PDB file of C-alpha atoms and ligand atoms in Angstrom:
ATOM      1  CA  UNK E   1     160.093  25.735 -89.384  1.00  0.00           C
ATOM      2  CA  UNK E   2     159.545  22.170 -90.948  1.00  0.00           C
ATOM      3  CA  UNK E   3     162.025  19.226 -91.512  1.00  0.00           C
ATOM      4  CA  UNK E   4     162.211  16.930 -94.498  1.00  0.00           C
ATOM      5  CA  UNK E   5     163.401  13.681 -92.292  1.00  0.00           C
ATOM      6  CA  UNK E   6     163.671  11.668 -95.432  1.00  0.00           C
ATOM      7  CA  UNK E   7     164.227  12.323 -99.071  1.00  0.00           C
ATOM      8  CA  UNK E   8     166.494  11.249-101.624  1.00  0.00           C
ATOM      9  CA  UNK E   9     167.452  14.154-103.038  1.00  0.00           C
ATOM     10  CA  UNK E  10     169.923  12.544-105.853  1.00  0.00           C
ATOM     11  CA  UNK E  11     166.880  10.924-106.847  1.00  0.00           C
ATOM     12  CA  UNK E  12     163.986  13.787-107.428  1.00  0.00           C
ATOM     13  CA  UNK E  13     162.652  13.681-111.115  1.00  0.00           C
ATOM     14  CA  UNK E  14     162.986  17.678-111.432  1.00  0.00           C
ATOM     15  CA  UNK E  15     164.302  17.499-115.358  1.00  0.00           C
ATOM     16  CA  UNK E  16     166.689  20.309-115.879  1.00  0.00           C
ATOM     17  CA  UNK E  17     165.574  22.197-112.830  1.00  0.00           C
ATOM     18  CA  UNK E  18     169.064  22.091-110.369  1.00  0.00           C
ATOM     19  CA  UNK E  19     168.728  20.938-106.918  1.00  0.00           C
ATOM     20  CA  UNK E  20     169.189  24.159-105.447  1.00  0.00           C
ATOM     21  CA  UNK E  21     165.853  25.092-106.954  1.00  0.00           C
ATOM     22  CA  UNK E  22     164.339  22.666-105.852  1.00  0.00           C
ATOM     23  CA  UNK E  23     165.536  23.067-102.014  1.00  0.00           C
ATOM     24  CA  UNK E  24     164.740  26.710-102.431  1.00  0.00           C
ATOM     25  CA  UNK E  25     161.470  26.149-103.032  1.00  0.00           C
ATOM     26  CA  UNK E  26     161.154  24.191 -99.778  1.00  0.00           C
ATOM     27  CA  UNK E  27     162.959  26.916 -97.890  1.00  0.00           C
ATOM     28  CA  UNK E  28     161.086  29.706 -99.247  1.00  0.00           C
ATOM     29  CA  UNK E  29     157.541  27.298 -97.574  1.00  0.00           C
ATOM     30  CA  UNK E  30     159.838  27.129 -94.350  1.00  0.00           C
ATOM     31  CA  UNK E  31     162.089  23.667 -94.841  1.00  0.00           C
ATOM     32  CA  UNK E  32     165.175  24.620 -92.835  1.00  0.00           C
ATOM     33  CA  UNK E  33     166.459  20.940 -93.041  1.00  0.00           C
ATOM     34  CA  UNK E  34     167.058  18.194 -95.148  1.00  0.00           C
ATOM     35  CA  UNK E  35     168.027  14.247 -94.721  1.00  0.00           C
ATOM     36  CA  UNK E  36     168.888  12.782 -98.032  1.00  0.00           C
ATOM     37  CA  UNK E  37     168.631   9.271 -97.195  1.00  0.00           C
ATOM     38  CA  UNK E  38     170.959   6.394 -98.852  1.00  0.00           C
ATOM     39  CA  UNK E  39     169.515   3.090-100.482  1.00  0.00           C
ATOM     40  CA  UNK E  40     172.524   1.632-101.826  1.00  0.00           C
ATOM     41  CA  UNK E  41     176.461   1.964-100.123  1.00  0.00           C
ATOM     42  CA  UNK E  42     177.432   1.460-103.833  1.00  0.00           C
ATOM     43  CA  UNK E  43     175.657   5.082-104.344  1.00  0.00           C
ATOM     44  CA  UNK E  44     177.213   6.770-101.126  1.00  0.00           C
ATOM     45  CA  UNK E  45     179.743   8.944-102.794  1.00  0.00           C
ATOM     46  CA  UNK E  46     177.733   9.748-106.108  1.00  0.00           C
ATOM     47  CA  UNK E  47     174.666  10.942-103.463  1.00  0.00           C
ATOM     48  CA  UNK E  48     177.064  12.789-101.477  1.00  0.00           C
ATOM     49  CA  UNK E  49     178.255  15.035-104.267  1.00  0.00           C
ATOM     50  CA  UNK E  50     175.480  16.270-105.209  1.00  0.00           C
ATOM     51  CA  UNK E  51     174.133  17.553-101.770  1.00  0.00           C
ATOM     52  CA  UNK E  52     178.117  18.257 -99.660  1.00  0.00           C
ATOM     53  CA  UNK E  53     177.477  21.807-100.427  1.00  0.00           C
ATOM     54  CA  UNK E  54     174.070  22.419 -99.050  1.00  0.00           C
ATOM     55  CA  UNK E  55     174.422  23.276 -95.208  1.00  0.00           C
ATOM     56  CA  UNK E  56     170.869  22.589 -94.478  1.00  0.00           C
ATOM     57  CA  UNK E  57     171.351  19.254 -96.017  1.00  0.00           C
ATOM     58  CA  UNK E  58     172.606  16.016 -94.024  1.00  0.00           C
ATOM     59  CA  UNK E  59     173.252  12.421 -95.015  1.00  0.00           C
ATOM     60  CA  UNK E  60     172.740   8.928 -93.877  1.00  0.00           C
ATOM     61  CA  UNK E  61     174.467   5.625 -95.270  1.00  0.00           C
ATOM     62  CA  UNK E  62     172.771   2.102 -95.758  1.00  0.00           C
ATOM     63  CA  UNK E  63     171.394  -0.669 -98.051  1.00  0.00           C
ATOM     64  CA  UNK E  64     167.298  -0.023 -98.755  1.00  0.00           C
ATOM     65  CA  UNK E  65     165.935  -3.924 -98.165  1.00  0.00           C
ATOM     66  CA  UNK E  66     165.051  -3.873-101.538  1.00  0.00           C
ATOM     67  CA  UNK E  67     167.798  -2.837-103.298  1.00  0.00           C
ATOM     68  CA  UNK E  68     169.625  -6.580-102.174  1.00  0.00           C
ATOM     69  CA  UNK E  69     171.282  -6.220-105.575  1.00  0.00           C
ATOM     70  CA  UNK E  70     173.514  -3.898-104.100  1.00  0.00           C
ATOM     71  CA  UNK E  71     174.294  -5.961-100.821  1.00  0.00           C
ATOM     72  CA  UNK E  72     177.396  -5.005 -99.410  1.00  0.00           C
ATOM     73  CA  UNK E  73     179.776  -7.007 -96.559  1.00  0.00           C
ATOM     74  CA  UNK E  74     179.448  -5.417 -92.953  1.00  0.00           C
ATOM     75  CA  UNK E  75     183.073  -4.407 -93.045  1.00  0.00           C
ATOM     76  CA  UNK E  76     182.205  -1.925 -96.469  1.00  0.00           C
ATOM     77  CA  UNK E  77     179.207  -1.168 -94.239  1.00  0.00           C
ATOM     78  CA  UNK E  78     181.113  -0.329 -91.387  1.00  0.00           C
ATOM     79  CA  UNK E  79     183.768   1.546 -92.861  1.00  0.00           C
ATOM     80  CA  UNK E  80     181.758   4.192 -95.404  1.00  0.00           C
ATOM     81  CA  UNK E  81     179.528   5.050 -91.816  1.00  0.00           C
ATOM     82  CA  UNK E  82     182.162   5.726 -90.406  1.00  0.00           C
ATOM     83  CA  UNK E  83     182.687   8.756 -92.281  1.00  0.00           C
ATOM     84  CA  UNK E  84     181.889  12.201 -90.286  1.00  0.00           C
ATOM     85  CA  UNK E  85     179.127  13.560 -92.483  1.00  0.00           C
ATOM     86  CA  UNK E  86     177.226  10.236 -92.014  1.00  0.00           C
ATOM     87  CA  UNK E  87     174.666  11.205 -89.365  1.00  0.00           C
ATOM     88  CA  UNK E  88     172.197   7.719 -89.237  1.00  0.00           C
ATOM     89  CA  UNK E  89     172.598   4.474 -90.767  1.00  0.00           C
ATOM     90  CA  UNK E  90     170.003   3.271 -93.332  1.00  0.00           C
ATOM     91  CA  UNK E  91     167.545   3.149 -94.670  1.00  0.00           C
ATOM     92  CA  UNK E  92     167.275  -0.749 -93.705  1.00  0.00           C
ATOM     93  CA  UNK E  93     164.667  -2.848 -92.548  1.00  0.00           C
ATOM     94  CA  UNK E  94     162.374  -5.551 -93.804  1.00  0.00           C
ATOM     95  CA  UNK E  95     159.993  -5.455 -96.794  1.00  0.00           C
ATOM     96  CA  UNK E  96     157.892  -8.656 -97.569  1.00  0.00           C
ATOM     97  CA  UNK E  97     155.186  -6.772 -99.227  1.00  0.00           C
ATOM     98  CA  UNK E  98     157.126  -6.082-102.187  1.00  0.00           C
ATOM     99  CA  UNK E  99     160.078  -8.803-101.925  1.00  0.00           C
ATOM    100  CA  UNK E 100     158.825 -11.788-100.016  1.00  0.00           C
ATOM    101  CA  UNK E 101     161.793 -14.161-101.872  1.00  0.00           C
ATOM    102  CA  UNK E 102     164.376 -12.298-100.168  1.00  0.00           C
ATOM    103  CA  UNK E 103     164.061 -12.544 -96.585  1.00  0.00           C
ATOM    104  CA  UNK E 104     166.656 -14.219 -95.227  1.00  0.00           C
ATOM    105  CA  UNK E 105     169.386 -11.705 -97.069  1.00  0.00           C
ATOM    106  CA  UNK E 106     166.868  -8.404 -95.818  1.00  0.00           C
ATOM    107  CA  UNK E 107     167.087 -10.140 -92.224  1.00  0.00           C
ATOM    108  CA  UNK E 108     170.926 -10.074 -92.601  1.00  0.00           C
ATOM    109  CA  UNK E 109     171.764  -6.872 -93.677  1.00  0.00           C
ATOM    110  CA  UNK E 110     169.043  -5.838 -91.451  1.00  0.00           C
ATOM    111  CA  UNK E 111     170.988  -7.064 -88.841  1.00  0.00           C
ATOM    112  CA  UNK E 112     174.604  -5.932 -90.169  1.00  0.00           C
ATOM    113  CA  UNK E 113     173.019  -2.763 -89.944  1.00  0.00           C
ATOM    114  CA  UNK E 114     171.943  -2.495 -86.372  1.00  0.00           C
ATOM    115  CA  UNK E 115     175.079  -3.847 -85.402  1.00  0.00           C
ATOM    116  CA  UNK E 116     176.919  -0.692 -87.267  1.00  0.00           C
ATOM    117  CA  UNK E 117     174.715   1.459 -85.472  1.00  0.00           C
ATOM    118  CA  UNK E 118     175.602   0.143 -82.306  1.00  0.00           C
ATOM    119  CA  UNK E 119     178.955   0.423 -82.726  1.00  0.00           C
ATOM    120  CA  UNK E 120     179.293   3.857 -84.172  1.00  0.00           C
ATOM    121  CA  UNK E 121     176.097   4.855 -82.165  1.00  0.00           C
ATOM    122  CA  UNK E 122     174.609   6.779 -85.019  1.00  0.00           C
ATOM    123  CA  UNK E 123     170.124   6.447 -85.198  1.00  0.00           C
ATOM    124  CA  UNK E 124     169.070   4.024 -87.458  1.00  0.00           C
ATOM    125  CA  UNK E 125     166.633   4.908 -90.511  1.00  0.00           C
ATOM    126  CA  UNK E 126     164.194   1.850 -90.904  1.00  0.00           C
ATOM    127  CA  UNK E 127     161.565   0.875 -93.465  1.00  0.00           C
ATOM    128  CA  UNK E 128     159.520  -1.692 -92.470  1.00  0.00           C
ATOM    129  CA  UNK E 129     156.448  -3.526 -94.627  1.00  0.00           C
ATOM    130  CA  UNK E 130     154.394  -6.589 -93.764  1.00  0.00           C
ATOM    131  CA  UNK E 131     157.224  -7.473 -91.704  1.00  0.00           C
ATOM    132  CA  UNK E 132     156.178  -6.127 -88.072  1.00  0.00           C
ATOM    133  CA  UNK E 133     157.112  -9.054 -86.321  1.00  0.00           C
ATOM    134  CA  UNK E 134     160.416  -9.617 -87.850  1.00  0.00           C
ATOM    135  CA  UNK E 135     161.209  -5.725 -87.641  1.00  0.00           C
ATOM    136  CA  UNK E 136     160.988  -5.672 -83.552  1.00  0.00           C
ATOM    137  CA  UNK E 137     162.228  -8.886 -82.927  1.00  0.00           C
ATOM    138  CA  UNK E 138     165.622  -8.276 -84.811  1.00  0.00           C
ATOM    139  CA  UNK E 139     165.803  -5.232 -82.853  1.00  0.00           C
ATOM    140  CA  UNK E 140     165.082  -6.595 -79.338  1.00  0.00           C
ATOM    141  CA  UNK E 141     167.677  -9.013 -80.530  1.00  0.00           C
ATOM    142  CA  UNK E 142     170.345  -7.251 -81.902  1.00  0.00           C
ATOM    143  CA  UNK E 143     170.039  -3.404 -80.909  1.00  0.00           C
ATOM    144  CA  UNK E 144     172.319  -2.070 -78.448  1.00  0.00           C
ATOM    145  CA  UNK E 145     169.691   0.162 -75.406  1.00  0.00           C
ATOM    146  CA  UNK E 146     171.192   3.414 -76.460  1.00  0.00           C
ATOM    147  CA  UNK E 147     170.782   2.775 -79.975  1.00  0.00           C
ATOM    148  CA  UNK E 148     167.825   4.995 -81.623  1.00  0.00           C
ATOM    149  CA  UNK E 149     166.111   5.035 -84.803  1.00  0.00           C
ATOM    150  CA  UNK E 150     162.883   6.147 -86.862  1.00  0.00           C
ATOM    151  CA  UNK E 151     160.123   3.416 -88.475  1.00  0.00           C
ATOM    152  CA  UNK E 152     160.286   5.877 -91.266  1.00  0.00           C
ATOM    153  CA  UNK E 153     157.143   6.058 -93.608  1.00  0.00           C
ATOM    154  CA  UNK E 154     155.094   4.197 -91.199  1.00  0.00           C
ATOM    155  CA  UNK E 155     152.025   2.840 -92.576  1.00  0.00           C
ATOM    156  CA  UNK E 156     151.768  -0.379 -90.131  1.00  0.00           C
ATOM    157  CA  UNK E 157     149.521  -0.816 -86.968  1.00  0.00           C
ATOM    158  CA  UNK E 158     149.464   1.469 -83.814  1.00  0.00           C
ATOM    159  CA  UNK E 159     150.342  -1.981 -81.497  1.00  0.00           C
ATOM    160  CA  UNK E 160     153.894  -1.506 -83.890  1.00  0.00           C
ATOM    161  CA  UNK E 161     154.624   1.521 -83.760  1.00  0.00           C
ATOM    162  CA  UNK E 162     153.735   1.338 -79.412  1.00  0.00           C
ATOM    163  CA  UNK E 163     156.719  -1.153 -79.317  1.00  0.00           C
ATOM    164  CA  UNK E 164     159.182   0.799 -81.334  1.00  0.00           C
ATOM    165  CA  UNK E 165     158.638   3.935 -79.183  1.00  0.00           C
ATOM    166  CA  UNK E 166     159.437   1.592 -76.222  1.00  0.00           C
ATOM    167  CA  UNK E 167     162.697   0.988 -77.467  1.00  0.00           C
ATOM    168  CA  UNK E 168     163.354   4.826 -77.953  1.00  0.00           C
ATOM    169  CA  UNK E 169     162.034   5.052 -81.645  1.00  0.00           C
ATOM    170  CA  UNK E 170     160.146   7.759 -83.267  1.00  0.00           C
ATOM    171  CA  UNK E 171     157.366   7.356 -85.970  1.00  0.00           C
ATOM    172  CA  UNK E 172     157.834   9.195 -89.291  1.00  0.00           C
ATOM    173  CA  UNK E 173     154.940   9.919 -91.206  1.00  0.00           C
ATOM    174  CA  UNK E 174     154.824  10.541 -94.967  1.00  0.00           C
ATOM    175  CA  UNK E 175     152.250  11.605 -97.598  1.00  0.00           C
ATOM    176  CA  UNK E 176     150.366   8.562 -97.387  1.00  0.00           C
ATOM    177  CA  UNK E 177     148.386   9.692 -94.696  1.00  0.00           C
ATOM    178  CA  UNK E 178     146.309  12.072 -97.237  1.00  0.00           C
ATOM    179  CA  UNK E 179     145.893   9.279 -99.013  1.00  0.00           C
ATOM    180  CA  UNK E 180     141.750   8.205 -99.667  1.00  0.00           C
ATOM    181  CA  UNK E 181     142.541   4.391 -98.655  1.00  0.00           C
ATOM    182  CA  UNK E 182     144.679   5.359 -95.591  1.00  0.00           C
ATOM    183  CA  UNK E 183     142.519   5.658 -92.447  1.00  0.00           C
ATOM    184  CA  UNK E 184     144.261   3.353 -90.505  1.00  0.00           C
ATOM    185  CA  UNK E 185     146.668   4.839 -90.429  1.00  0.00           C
ATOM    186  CA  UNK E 186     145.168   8.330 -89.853  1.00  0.00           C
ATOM    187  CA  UNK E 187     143.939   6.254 -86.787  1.00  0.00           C
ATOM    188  CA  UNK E 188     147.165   5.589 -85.757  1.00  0.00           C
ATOM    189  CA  UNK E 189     148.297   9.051 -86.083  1.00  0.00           C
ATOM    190  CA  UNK E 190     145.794  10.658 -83.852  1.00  0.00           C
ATOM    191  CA  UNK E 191     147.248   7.991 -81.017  1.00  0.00           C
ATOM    192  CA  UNK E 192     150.896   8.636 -81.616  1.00  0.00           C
ATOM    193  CA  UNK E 193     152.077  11.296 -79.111  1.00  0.00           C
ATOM    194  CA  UNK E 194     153.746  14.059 -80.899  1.00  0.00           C
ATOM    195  CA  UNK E 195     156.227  14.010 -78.915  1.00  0.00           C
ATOM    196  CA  UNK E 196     157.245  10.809 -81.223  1.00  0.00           C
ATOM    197  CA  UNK E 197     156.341  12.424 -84.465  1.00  0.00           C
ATOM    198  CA  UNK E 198     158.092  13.390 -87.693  1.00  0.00           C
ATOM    199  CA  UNK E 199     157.164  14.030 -91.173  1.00  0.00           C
ATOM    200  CA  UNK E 200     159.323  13.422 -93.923  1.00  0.00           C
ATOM    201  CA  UNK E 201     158.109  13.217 -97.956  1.00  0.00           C
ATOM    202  CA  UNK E 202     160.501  10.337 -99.211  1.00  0.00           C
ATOM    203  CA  UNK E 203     160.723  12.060-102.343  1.00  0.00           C
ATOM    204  CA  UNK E 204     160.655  11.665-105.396  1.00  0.00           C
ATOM    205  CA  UNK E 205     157.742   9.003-104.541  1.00  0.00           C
ATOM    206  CA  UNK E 206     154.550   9.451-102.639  1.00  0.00           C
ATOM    207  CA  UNK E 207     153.705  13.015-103.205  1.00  0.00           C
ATOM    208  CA  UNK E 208     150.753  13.834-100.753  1.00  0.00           C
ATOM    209  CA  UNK E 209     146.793  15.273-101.693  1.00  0.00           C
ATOM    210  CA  UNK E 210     146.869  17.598-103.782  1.00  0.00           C
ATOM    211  CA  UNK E 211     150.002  16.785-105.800  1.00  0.00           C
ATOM    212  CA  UNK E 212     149.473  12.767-105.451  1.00  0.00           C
ATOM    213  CA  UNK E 213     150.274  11.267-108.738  1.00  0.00           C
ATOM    214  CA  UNK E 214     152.711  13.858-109.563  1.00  0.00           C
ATOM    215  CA  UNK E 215     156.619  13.729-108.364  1.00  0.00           C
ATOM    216  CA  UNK E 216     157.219  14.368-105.094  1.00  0.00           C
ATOM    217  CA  UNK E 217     159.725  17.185-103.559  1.00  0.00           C
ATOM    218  CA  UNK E 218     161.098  18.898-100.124  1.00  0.00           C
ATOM    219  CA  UNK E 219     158.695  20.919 -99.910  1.00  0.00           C
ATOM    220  CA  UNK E 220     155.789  18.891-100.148  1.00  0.00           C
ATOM    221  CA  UNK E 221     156.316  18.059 -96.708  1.00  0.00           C
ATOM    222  CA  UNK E 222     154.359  21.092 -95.357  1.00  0.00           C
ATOM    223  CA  UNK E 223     151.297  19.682 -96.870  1.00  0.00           C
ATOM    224  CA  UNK E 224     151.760  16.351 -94.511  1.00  0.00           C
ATOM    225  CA  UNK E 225     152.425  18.697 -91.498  1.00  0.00           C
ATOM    226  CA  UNK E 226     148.985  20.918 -92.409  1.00  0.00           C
ATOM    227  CA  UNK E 227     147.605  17.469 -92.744  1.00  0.00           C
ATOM    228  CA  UNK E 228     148.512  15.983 -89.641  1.00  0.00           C
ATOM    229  CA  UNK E 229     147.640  19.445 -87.733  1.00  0.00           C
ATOM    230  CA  UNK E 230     143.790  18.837 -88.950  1.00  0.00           C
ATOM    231  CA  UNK E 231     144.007  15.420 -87.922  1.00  0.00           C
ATOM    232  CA  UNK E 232     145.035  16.357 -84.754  1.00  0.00           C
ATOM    233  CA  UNK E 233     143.045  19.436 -84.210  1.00  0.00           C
ATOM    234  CA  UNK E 234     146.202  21.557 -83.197  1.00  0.00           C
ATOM    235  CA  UNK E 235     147.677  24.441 -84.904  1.00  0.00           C
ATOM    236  CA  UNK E 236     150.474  23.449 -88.218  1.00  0.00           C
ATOM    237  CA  UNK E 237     152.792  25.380 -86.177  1.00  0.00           C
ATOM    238  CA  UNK E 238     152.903  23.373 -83.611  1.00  0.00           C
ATOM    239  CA  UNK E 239     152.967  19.901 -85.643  1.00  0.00           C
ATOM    240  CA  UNK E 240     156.084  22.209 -87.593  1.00  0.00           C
ATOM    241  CA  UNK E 241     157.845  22.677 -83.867  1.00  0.00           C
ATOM    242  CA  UNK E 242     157.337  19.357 -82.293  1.00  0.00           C
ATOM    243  CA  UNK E 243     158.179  17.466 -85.278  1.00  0.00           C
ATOM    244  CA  UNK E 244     161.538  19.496 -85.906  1.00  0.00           C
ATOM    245  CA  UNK E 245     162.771  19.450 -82.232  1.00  0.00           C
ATOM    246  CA  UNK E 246     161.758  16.039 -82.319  1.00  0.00           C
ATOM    247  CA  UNK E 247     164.266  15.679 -85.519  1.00  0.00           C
ATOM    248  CA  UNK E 248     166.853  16.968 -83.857  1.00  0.00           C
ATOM    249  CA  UNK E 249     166.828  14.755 -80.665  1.00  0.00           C
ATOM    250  CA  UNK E 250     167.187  12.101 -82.839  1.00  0.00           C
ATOM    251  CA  UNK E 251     169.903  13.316 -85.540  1.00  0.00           C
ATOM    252  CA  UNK E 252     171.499  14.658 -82.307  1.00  0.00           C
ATOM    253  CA  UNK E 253     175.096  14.795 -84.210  1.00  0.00           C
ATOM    254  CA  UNK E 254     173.696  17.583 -86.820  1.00  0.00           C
ATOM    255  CA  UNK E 255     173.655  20.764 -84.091  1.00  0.00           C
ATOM    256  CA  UNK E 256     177.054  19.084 -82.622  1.00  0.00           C
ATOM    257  CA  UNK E 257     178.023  19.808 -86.084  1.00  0.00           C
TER     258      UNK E 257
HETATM  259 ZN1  LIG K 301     161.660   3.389 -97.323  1.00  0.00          ZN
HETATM  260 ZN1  LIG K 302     163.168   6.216 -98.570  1.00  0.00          ZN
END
């Protein structure tokens, strides 16, 4: 059985198709779980509606580094984690690639946010672009040594994603490793243990080969597991069974229920 470690499920482009059909689709290709994964604290509640009645489906709470529009004080931070269905913090991080004139406020909230996930000891959920530097320095700084996390939708370079797995951290790959222009990072792939692994879609965007250009969903994420199997010359099944225990070791609260 696969995981979808990070979509945004109040998010998909799907028309007037509902959710459910949607997430049924990914069950029916062997999805049994689903992180919808919060950009904006503002959004928390209107996200959480839409998915509270889905089992299979879990939640995290954060500020995306590029939605700083939506920048919220670490006490608002602190207090909508809190909540019991929150099961990481995120997604945060550091994005110069597309944002290079906000720094400063990214590094901030990046740092508000480790510091919530050191106090409530929840994972944290971190994108990181052109930033590599900045990403594992504020979290050499700032993170607490039990406090976990995912680089999630890594595209960087295999000397990154080495020092986040020293600190405890997992590496989440996405569609973009079909991608024609991405052999770096299929490079980096093959090195990462699977022991580190997960796979994720980060729906609605970056649909993998052979939807790419269309909008992503759930279910997609089976075609980044075959993908990563072939990479890796191992059976999907066991890419599918690594990458979900792996899931749950992280998101250890989920099983605790
Ligand atoms: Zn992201
Ligand atoms: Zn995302």
């Amino acid at each position: 059985m696969f995981v979808d470690s990070h979509c945004h499920l109040d998010r998909l482009e799907q028309g007037d198709t509902p959710l459910e059909e949607t997430l049924n689709f990914a069950r029916q290709r062997g999805v049994e779980h689903f992180l919808c994964v919060s950009v904006s604290v503002k959004d928390f509640d209107a996200m959480y509606e839409k998915v509270q009645g889905f089992n299979d489906v879990s939640v995290s709470c954060g500020v995306h580094p590029l939605h700083q529009e939506d920048a919220c004080s670490y006490e608002k931070l602190l207090q909508k984690a809190s909540r019991p269905e929150v099961i990481a913090i995120g997604e945060t991080g550091l994005d110069y690639f597309y944002s290079a004139d906000t720094q400063a406020v990214q590094r901030q909230s990046f740092i508000d946010h480790i510091n919530v996930a050191n106090v409530l000891q929840k994972p944290l959920i971190i994108h990181t672009r052109d930033a590599r530097e900045d990403t594992i320095n504020l979290l050499r700084e700032y993170k607490d040594a039990g406090t976990k996390g995912v680089l999630h939708c890594f595209t960087e370079t295999l000397e990154m994603a080495e020092a986040a797995m020293e600190m405890d951290f997992y590496i989440s790959i996405s569609g973009i490793v079909t991608f024609n222009s991405a052999e770096a990072l299929r490079e980096v792939v093959k090195a990462v243990p699977m022991a580190r692994l997960l796979i994720e879609t980060d729906s609605p965007w970056l649909a993998p080969v052979p939807h790419r250009g269309k909008s992503n969903q759930p279910g997609y994420v089976v075609e980044v597991a075959e993908f990563i199997a072939d990479l890796k010359g191992i059976p999907v099944e066991q890419v599918a069974s690594a990458t979900t225990q792996n899931f749950y070791r992280l998101f250890d609260q989920i099983k605790a229920g």
